[in-house]
Structures are given as structure tokens and as C-alpha cells.
XYZ file of C-alpha atoms in Angstrom:
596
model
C 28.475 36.614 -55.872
C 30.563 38.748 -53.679
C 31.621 41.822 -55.638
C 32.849 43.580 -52.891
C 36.595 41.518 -52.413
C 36.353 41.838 -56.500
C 36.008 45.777 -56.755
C 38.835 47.085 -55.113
C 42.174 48.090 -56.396
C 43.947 46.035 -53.697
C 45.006 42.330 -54.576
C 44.017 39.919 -51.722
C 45.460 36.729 -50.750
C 44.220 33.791 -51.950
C 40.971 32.653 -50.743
C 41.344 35.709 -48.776
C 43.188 33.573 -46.342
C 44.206 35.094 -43.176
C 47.878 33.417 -41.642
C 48.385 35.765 -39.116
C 44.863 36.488 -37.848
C 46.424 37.260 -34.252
C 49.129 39.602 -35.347
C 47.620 42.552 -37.223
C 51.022 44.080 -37.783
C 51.717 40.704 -39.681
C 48.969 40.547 -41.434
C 49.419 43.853 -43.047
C 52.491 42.728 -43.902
C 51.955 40.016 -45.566
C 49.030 41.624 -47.283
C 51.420 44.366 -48.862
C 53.463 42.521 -50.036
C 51.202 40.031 -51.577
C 49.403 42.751 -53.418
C 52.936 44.153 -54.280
C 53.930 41.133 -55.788
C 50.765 40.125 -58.118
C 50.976 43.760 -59.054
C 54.420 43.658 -60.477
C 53.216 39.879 -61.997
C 49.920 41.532 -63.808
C 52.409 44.792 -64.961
C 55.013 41.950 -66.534
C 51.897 39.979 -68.123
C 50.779 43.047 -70.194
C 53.601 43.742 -71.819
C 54.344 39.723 -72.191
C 57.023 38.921 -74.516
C 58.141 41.806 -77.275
C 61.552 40.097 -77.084
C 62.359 37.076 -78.262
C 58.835 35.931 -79.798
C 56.868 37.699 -82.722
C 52.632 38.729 -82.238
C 53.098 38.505 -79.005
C 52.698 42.137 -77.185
C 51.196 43.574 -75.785
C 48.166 42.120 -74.099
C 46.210 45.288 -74.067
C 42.819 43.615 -73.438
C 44.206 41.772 -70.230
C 43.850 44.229 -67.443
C 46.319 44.673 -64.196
C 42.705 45.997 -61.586
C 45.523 48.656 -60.822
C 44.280 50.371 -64.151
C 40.502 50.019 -63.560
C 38.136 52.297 -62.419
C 35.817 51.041 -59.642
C 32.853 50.115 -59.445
C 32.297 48.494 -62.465
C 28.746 48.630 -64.707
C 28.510 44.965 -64.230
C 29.846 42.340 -62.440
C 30.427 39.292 -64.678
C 32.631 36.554 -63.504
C 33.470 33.852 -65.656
C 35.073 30.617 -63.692
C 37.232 27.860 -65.502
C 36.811 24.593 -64.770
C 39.317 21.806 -65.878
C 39.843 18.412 -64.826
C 43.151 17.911 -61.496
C 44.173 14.667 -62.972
C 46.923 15.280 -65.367
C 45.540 14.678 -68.799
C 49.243 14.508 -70.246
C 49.716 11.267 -68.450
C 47.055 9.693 -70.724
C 47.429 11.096 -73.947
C 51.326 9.848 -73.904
C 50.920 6.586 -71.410
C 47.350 5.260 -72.091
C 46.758 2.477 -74.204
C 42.906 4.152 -74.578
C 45.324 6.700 -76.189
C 46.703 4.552 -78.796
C 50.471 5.621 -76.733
C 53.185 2.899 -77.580
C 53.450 2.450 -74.166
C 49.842 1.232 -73.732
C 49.658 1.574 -70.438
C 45.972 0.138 -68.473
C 44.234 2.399 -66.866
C 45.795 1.301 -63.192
C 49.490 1.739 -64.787
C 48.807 5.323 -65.406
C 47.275 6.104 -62.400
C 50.948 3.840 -60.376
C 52.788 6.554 -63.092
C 51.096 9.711 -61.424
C 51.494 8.034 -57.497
C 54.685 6.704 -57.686
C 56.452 8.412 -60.593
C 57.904 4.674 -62.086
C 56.613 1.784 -63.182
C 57.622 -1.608 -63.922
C 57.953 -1.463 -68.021
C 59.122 -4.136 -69.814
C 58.189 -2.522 -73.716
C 60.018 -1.743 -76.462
C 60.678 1.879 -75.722
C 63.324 1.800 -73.437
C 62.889 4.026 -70.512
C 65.400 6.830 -69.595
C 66.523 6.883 -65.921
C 68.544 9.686 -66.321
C 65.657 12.117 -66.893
C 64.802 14.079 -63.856
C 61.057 13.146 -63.204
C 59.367 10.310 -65.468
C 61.870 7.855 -66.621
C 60.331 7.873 -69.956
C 61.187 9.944 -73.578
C 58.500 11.738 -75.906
C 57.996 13.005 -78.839
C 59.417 16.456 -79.006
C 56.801 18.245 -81.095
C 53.402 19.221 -79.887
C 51.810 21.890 -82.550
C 50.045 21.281 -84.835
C 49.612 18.237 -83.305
C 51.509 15.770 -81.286
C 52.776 12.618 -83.716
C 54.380 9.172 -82.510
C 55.816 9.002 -86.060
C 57.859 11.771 -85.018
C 62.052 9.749 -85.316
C 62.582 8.478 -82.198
C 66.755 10.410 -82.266
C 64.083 13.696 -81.962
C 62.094 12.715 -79.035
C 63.226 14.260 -75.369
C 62.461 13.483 -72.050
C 59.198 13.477 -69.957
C 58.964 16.910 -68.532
C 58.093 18.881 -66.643
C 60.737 18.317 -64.694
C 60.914 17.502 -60.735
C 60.373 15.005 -57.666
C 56.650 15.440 -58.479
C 56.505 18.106 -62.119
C 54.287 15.578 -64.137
C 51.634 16.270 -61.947
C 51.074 19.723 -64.210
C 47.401 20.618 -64.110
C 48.183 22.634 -60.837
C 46.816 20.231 -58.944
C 49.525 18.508 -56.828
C 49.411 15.634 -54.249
C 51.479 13.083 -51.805
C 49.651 9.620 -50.555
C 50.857 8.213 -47.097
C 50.192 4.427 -47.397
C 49.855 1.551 -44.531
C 52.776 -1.265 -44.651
C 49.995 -3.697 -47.095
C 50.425 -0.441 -49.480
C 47.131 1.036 -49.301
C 46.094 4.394 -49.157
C 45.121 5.729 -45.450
C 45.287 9.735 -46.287
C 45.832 12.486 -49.243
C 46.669 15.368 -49.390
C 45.820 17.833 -52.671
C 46.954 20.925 -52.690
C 46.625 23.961 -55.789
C 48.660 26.228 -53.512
C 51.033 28.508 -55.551
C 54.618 28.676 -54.725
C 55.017 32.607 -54.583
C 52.441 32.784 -51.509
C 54.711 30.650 -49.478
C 57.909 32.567 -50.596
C 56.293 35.958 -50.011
C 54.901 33.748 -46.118
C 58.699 33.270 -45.272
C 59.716 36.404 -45.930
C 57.297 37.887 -43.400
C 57.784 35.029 -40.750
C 59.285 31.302 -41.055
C 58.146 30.201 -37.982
C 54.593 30.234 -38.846
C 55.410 28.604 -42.089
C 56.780 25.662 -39.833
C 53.569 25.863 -37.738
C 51.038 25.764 -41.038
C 53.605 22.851 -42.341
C 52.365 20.956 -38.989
C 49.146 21.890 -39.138
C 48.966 20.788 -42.770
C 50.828 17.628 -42.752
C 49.886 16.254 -39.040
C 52.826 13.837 -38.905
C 54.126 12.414 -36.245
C 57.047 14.336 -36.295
C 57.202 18.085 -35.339
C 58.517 20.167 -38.633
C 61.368 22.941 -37.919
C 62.109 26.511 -39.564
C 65.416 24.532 -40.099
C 63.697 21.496 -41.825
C 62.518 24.160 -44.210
C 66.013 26.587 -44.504
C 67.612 25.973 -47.909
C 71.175 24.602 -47.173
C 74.122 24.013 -49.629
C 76.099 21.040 -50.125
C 78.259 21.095 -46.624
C 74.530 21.950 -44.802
C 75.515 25.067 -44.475
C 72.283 27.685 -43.998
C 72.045 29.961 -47.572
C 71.493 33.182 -46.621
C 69.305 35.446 -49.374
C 71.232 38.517 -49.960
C 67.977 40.185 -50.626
C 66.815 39.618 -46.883
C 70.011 38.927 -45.228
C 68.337 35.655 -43.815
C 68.479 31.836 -44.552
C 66.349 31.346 -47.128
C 63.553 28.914 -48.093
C 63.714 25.848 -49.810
C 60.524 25.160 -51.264
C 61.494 21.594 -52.499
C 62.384 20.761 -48.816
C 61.863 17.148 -47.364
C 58.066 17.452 -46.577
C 57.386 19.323 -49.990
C 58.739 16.807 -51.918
C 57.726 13.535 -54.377
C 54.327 11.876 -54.224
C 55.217 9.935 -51.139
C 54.547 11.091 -47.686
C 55.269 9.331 -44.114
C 56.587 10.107 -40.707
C 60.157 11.144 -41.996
C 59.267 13.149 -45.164
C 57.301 13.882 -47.953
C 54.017 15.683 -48.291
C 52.166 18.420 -50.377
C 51.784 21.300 -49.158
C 52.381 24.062 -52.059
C 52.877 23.187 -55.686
C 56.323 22.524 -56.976
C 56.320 21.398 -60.315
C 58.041 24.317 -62.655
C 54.647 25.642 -64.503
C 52.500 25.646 -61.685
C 53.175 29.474 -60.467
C 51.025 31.751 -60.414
C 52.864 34.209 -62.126
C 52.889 31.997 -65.138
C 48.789 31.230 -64.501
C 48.648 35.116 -64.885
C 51.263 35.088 -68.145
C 48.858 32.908 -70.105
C 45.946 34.811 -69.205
C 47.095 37.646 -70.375
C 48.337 36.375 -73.682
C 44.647 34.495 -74.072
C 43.235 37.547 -74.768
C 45.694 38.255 -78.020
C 43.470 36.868 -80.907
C 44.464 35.004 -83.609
C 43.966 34.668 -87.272
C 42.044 31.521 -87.707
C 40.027 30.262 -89.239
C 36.509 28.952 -87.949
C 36.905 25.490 -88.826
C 40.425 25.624 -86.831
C 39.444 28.036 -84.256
C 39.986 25.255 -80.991
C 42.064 24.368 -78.141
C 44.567 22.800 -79.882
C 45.334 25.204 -82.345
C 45.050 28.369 -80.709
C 47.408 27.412 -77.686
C 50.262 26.116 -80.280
C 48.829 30.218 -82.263
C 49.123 31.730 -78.962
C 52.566 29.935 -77.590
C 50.381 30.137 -74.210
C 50.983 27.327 -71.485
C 51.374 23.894 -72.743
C 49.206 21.710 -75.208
C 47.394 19.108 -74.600
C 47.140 19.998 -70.692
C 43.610 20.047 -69.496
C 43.993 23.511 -67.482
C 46.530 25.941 -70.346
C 43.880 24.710 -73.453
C 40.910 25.300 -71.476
C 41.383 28.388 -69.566
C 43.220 30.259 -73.502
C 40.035 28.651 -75.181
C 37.812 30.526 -72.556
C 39.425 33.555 -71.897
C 39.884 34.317 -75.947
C 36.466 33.421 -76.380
C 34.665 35.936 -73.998
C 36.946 38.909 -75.724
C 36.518 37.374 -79.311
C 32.437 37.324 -78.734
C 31.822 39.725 -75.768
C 34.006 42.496 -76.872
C 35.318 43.129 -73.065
C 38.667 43.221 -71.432
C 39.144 40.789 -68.983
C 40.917 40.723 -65.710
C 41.792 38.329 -63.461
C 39.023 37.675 -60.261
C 39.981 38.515 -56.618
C 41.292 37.033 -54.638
C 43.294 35.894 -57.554
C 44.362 32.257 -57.141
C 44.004 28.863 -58.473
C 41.409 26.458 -56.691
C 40.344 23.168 -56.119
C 36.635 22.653 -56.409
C 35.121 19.711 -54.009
C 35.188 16.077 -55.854
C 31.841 14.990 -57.237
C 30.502 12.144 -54.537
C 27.493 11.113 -56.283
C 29.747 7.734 -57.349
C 31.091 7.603 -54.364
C 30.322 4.631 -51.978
C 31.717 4.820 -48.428
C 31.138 2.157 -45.908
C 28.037 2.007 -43.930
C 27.983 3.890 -40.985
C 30.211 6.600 -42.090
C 29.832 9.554 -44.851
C 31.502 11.884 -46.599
C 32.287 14.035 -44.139
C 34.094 11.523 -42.113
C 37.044 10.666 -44.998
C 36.801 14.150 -46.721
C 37.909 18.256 -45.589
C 38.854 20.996 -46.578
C 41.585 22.101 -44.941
C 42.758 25.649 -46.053
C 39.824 27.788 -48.186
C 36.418 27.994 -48.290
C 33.597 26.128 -50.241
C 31.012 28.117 -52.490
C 27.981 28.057 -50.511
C 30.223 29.471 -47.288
C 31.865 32.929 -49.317
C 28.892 33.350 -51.353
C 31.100 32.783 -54.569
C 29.882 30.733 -57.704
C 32.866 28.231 -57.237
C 35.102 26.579 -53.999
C 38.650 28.398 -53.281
C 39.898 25.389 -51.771
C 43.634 25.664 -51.089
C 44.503 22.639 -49.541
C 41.993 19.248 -49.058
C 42.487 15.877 -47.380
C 41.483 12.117 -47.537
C 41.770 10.538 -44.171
C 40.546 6.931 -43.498
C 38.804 6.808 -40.163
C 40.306 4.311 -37.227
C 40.078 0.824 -38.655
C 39.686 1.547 -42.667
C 41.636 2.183 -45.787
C 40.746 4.462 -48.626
C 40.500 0.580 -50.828
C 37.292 0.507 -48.150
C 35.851 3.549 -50.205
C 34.638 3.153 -53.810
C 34.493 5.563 -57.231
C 31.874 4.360 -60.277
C 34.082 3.858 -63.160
C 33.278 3.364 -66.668
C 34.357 -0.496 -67.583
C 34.229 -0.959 -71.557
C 33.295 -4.524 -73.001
C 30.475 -5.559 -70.335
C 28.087 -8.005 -71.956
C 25.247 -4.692 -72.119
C 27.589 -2.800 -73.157
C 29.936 -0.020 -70.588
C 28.934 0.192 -67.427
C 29.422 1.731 -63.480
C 31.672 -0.756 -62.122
C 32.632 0.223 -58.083
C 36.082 0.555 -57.754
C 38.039 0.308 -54.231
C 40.813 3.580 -54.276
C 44.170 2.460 -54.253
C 45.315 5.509 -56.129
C 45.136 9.041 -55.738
C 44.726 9.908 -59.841
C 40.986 7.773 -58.923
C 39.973 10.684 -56.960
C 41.727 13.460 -59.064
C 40.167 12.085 -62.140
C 36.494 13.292 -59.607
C 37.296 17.297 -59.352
C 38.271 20.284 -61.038
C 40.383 22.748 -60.809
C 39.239 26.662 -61.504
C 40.261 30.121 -61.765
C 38.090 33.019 -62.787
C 38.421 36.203 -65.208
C 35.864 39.076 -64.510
C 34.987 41.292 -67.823
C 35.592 44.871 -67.297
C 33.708 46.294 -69.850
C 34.474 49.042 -72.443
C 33.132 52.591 -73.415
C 31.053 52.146 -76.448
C 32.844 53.158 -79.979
C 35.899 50.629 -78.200
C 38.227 49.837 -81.818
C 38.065 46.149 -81.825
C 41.207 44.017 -81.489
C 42.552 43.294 -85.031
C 43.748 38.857 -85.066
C 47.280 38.757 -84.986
C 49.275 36.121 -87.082
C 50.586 33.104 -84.981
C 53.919 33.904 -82.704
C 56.777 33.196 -84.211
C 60.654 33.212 -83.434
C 62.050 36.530 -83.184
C 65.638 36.375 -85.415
C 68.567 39.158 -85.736
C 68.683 41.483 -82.355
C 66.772 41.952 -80.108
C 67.101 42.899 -76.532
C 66.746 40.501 -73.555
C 64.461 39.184 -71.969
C 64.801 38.942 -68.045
C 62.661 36.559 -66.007
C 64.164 36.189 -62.148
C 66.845 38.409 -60.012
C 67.978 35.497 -57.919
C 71.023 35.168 -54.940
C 73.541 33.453 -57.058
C 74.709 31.407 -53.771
C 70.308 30.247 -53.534
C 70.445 29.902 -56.794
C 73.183 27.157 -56.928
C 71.857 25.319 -53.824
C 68.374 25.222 -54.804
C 69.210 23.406 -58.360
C 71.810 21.044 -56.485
C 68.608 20.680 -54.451
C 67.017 19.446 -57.908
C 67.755 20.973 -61.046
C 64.357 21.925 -61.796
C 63.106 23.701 -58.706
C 59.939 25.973 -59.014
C 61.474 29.416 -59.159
C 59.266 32.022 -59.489
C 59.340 35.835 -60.336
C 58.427 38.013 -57.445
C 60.360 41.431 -57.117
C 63.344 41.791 -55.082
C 63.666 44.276 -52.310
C 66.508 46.960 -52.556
C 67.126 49.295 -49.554
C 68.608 52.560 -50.767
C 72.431 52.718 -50.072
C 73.314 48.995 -50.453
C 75.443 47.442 -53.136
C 73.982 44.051 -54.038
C 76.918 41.607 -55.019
C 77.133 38.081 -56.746
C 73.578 38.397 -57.962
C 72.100 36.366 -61.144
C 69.705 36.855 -63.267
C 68.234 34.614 -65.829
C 67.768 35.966 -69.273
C 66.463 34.836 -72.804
C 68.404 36.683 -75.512
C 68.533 36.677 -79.517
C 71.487 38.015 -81.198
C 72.535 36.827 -84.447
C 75.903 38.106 -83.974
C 76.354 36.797 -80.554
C 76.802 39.382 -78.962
C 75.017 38.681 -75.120
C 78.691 39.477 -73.831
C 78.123 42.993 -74.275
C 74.653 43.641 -73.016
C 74.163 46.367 -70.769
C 71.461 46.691 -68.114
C 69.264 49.909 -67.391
C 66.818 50.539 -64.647
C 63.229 52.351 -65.432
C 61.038 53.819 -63.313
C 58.038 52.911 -62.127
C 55.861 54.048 -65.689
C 58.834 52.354 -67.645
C 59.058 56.029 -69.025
C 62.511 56.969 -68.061
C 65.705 55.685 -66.928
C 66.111 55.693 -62.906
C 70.141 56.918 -62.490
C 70.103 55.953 -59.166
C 70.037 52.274 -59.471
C 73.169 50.795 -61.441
C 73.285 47.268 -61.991
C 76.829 46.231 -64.170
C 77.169 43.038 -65.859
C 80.190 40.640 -64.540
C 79.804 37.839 -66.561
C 77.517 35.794 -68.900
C 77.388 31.591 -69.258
C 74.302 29.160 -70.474
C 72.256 28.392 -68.281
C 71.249 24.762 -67.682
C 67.869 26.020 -64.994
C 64.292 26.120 -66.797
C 62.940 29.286 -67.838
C 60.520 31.033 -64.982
C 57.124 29.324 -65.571
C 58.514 26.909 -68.052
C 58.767 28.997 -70.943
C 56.499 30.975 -72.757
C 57.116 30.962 -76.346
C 60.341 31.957 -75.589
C 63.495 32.025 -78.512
C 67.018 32.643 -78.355
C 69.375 31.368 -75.976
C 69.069 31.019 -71.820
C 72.147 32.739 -70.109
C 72.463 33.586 -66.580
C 73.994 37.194 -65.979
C 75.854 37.656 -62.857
C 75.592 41.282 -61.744
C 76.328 43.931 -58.870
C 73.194 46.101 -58.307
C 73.867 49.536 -56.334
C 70.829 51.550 -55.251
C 72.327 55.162 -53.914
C 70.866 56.924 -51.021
C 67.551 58.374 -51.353
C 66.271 56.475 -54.112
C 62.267 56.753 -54.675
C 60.647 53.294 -52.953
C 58.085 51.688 -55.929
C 58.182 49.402 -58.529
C 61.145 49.287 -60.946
C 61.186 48.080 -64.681
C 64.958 46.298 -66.530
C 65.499 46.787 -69.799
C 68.524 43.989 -70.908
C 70.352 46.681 -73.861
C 71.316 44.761 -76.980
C 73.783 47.393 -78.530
C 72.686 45.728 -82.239
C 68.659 45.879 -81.682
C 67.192 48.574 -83.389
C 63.561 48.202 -81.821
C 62.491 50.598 -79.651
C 63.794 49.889 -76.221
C 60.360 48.035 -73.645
C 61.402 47.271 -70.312
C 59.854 44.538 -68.095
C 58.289 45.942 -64.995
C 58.084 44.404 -62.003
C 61.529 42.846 -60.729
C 62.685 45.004 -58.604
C 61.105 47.300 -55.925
C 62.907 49.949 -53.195
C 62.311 49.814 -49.594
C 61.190 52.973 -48.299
């Protein structure tokens, strides 16, 4: 194990990947801001949600590796491993499932590469929803029920050219003209790297797209620029250049060729990092349950972490409460802090003679275990590629066939899908315990969250360009915004800015909200940032992450921000003011952060 990356104060890139390894002024770059950004995520996960949700802050057994003091006594690192084939699909498509939809095996695995399917049941299917053209039931905790009315079900989400494909594994197939498969490409790749990449230079995003994708066609910066409706360039008022669109045409769907299509970050709304980091953090809360109940199932719906019946959200809250309900130790998040694909299992493999592994299968951005001296792989990014002359139908996967005259058995299957090899590997991230002085008070269970009611102040999840902000969800309405801070140079004046904020008020009164601007601690009010409120409507977008227990209703404030001359560069927390909440006021750190 390599404790060195994971005893330092400094947050590293993922897989400690280096994109500008010929430009060390670059490099440093990207580096600080990188570690700037998952610092202001970690600072926002421990306070988690005081706001609109009850027993739900704050996370004082999650720790931002800011707040520790290195080296630790031990070095304990505790990976979690959880199947990169969406287990959603089955539960509500599978026949195996007992789903109304009874869906084979094959049909599930079409569902996940193609996002349709010919469907001629009873259900009727819902073409309007923006993803799978099919409706659910609505409620998931305790438990998910098909004898939930029909009138209450909703559809498919989460939303997006490819959001079903949730477990933060992502993919895009590129098929021959017969249909069949002649490359992958998976990718666990979170969003906010590649924001936080164009920021520090677009052109080598378009070169790593190339590298990535290897199409026949070269891939531009403007390929990538987010554009409006007339294809006019969006410029981020935060950078004063044309910013990135991370849904563009070769991030985009489950279908890749020469003209568009392809994986290479994750796009679906819940697969950021920032919300990976979220649920961690509110693992660690414990709950009061009882030992017969204490599972998956129940503690996620306790917890309002992630979603149920997910394999990764169950698995990883399961874990992560577990260590600090047995161990007694905080946890924190291992660096480099990332989510990664582990290498498929190939002992049912069968590839043709004359060829192995090696020649259909590589990793493409990472590193495998027994290279970094780590316990698990940091893939990033890994390929299927059928050698000159084959198809991926020419390799086979073992699969479990019930009703065989002895009984199931290892039937060879030819890959025509991608879920076939998805269904073969995990996907992992790891917590390391930071252990605790001895005489530590123990963490009392809380009581399940629950909806906060009367007044309360708001809850702000994304400072957003309100002109990106409207292209990006004419783009699709569910694109995968994410939460990094946005850079303020002292003595600008930041107009026609939103932000996007959950707020209870049983009086209604999110019209007169007022926003103030903490320092760094979240101790005391900075006067030399203002930011005045212009106007308040719904909002139609997702929440950041989507959702986290979250009550009360979505608006999107437009603002003006000012930052004077001379203004201390750092961090910055927001506090949204509900005149009528009596609480005592907790900003959310994180969102904002002055240029020197």
C-alpha cells in the first residue's frame, strides 16, 4: 500500500494522473485547483444538509484530510467494491425480478446499450421522458412496491442521453454495419476533473478527446465549446471564455461512430464526485436501528444518502457506517480521491485462439494494482477493441443458464452487449480510518432524516453563468452540473448570475431572502463581497448530484455579486437569510473562492 500519496494534506488528481506532464507551469495549475476544488467539496460534505432535511448535520466523523494531522498511527484503507452494471435496470426491467415489464435477460442488457426497446406490454411506455421511455413506481423506502397506483408512478430517471447508466460506470459501443460490437469504451471519469481540465487549457482537452476516442475524425476545442441556440459561443462570466459543454457530441448517448458519440467522462446527473463525497460523508451519521433492520436497504432510505436499490450508494453507506459503527474511527476519503474501475474478471472469458486478453482489452487512462502498489486498480478510462478481422460476438462470457437438464449451468455466450462485460467488473472507491485519541465520546444514532417544515434558510448548491446555464439545459435538460467554486477577482461586479437553491418557508417567503458572504472559517461575515438578489422563479434543472434528501422547493436566484478591491483570496462560505428562520444561521462553504 502506498501511504505516502495518502498522508499528505494536498488532494491529488485522480489516479494521480498527470495531463500536462510537459508543461510544469500547467501542471501546477491544474493541481491547485484540483485540490482547491475537492477541498471546498469535503468542507460542504461536513456540514451536509442542516437546511431543508432533519438528523442530517453535521457529519463530524467524516473528515476533510485538511483537518488531519499527518502521519497517521495506522494506515488502514478500506476499498468498496460494487458491481458497473446498473443494478436498477434489473430490479425494475427484469422478468428474474418479478418487474411487469419482464424483460429477458438480452432485453435489459438492448435497454442499457441502446436506451429503447421494442415493447409491446401493457404498461405503456412514455416517450416524453428524457432518458428511458418507461414510468416507475415513485416510492423507494421502505421498499420499492409495484402495487404502488399507477396515477403515482413517474418517469425513469436519472435523467439524460445516457443517466440510467447510474452506478458511475458509463459507456458508448461503436458497432460494424451487421450491428455487432467492434470496440467499448468504459469510463468512471468524474465530470468536475474535466471542468476544472478546461479551465486550465481546452486544447489539451481536445487532444485527450482524440486520444481517447481514436475516431476517424479529428475532435476541435470548438466541437467541445458550449453554444446557444443561434451557435453562438457561451462565454462563462466566471472566466471570460467560451465555456465547456460536457454533454457535447462525442460525450453523448451510448452510441459512438465516426460523427459522434463516445464516453469519455461521466454524464449522468449523480455521477459527480462531489455527490460520491456527499454520501460519504453522511454514511458515517448513524442511525437508530434496530439489528434485525440494520441493512442496505434501510439505512440508505434512514440516511437519505444516494439512491436505493443502486449497487454503488447501498454498498459504499453500508460500508462506510459499518467501519465507524464497529471500529470507532473517523473516516476520510483515500488519495487520490476518485472513483475507479477495477479490471473485468477473465477467468470466463474465452477469446479466439491465437489471441489473448491483452489483444481485445487496455487500460487506457490509470493504473492497475500491481503497477502503483495499491490494493485495488484506479482505472479511469478502459477499452474493448476487436483485433483486424473479429467482432467482440467472436469473444465469449460464462453465463449462468437456469433450467438445464443438471440443473444451471456455464453456458458461453458471444458479446453483443456491453452490460455482458459490465455485469464482469467492479467499480471502487476507498475510505482510510483516521483514528481517534482514546476516551473519543462515541457518536449517539440519530433518528431517520426527515422533512424540515416552517423556516428555514436556504440551501445553495451551484453559482452558475445564467447565459451557460440556459444553453447547457437547452443542450438537455438534465445536464451533469456540478459544484466546484467560482473564481472572483477582487474589483469585478459579476452580473446575470444564478444560483440554484432549495428553500422551506411556510409562509412563502423565498422573495425576500437575502444573501451573506462568510469567510473562510464560516465565522464571520466578509463585507467585501455583496451579492443582491434580482429575482426568484422555480426551477425546472435537477438538484446538484440529484438530490440529497433535500425538502422544500427548487428556485433559481438570479444575482449580481461585487467583490471590492483588496478582498482576502481563499475559500468563501453563503449563507441564503430566511428573515422568518429562527435557527442559528450555518453557511455552506465552498462556492466561491477570490483570486489573489
Amino acid at each position: 500500500m502506498n501511504d505516502k500519496i495518502d498522508f499528505t494534506s494536498i488532494y491529488a488528481t485522480p489516479a494521480q494522473i498527470q495531463d500536462f506532464p510537459d508543461n510544469k507551469s500547467l501542471q501546477e495549475q491544474m493541481d491547485n485547483l484540483w485540490d482547491q476544488g475537492l477541498d471546498a467539496a469535503n468542507q460542504a460534505s461536513t456540514v451536509s444538509n442542516p437546511w431543508t432535511a432533519t438528523n442530517q448535520a453535521p457529519c463530524n466523523w467524516y473528515v476533510n484530510r485538511k483537518d488531519v494531522s499527518f502521519p497517521l498511527s495506522t494506515h488502514i484503507v478500506e476499498p468498496v467494491f460494487w458491481t458497473a452494471f446498473p443494478n436498477r435496470l434489473k430490479l425494475y426491467f427484469s422478468q428474474t425480478e418479478k418487474s411487469p415489464y419482464a424483460f429477458t435477460n438480452e432485453q435489459v442488457l438492448h435497454l442499457a446499450d441502446f436506451g429503447d426497446i421494442d415493447y409491446n406490454g401493457d404498461i405503456p411506455k412514455d416517450p416524453s421522458n428524457d432518458g428511458l421511455p418507461f414510468k416507475i413506481p415513485s416510492q423507494t423506502c421502505p421498499q420499492m412496491s409495484w402495487e404502488q397506483a399507477s396515477s403515482d408512478w413517474k418517469g425513469y430517471d436519472p435523467y439524460g442521453p445516457r443517466g440510467w447508466l447510474d452506478e458511475y460506470c458509463e459507456w458508448a459501443v461503436t458497432r460494424n454495419p451487421q450491428g455487432q460490437i467492434i470496440a467499448i469504451n468504459f469510463t468512471c471519469e468524474n465530470p468536475e476533473y474535466w471542468y476544472t481540465l478546461w479551465k486550465v487549457d481546452p486544447q489539451r482537452v481536445a487532444e485527450l478527446y482524440n486520444e481517447l476516442l481514436s475516431t476517424d475524425t479529428t475532435i476541435t476545442v470548438e466541437d467541445l465549446q458550449l453554444k446557444d441556440s443561434k451557435e453562438n459561443i457561451v462565454i462563462d462570466p466566471f472566466t471570460n471564455a467560451p465555456a465547456y459543454n460536457p454533454l457535447n457530441k462525442w460525450n453523448k448517448g451510448t452510441i459512438a461512430t465516426n460523427i459522434g458519440g463516445g464516453a469519455v467522462h461521466l454524464t449522468s446527473p449523480p455521477n459527480t464526485i462531489g455527490a460520491e463525497i456527499l454520501l460519504a460523508a453522511q454514511a458515517t451519521l448513524l442511525r437508530e436501528l434496530a439489528p434485525d433492520n440494520y441493512n442496505m436497504q434501510s439505512l440508505v432510505c434512514a440516511g437519505a444518502f444516494g439512491r436505493p436499490y443502486r449497487n454503488s450508494d447501498p454498498h459504499i453507506g453500508l460500508q462506510v457506517n459499518q467501519v465507524i459503527k464497529n471500529v470507532g474511527v473517523k473516516i476520510m476519503l483515500t488519495n487520490p480521491l476518485g472513483l475507479y474501475l477495477q479490471a473485468p474478471d477473465f477467468s470466463n472469458y474465452t477469446f479466439p485462439e491465437g489471441t489473448c486478453v491483452n489483444d481485445w482489452f487496455s487500460v487506457v487512462r490509470g493504473r492497475r494494482a500491481n503497477t502503483d502498489g495499491e490494493s485495488y486498480d484506479q482505472i479511469l478510462h478502459m477499452k474493448f477493441h476487436a483485433p483486424t478481422g473479429y467482432t467482440l460476438e467472436d469473444v465469449t462470457i460464462g453465463a449462468l443458464v437456469e433450467g438445464s437438464a443438471n440443473g444451471p449451468s456455464q453456458t458461453p455466450q458471444p458479446i453483443q452487449y456491453a452490460g455482458q462485460i459490465a455485469d464482469t467488473f467492479k467499480v471502487a472507491i476507498a475510505a482510510t480510518a483516521v483514528p481517534q485519541p482514546e476516551g473519543t465520546p462515541v457518536q449517539i444514532p440519530l433518528p431517520p432524516v426527515g422533512n424540515k417544515n416552517g423556516e428555514s434558510d436556504g440551501y445553495p448548491s451551484m453559482i452558475i453563468g445564467n447565459q451557460v446555464f440556459e444553453a447547457m439545459t437547452a443542450v438537455n435538460p438534465n445536464p451533469p452540473f456540478v459544484a466546484l467554486p467560482v473564481y472572483l477577482n477582487p474589483s469585478q461586479t459579476y452580473q446575470d448570475i444564478l444560483m440554484q437553491v432549495s428553500y422551506v418557508s411556510d409562509s412563502d417567503n423565498v422573495n425576500q431572502a437575502t444573501i451573506e458572504i462568510y469567510n473562510s472559517d464560516s465565522t464571520a461575515i466578509d463585507p467585501n463581497i455583496t451579492i443582491t438578489l434580482k429575482k426568484v422563479t422555480n426551477s425546472d434543472g435537477t438538484p446538484v448530484g440529484g438530490g440529497s434528501g433535500s425538502n422544500g422547493g427548487l428556485y433559481n436566484f438570479f444575482v449580481t455579486i461585487a467583490v471590492a478591491a483588496g478582498t482576502t483570496p481563499g475559500l468563501r462560505g453563503i449563507l441564503i437569510k430566511n428573515q422568518a428562520a429562527t435557527e442559528a444561521p450555518t453557511p455552506l462553504p465552498g462556492l466561491i473562492y477570490i483570486n489573489a
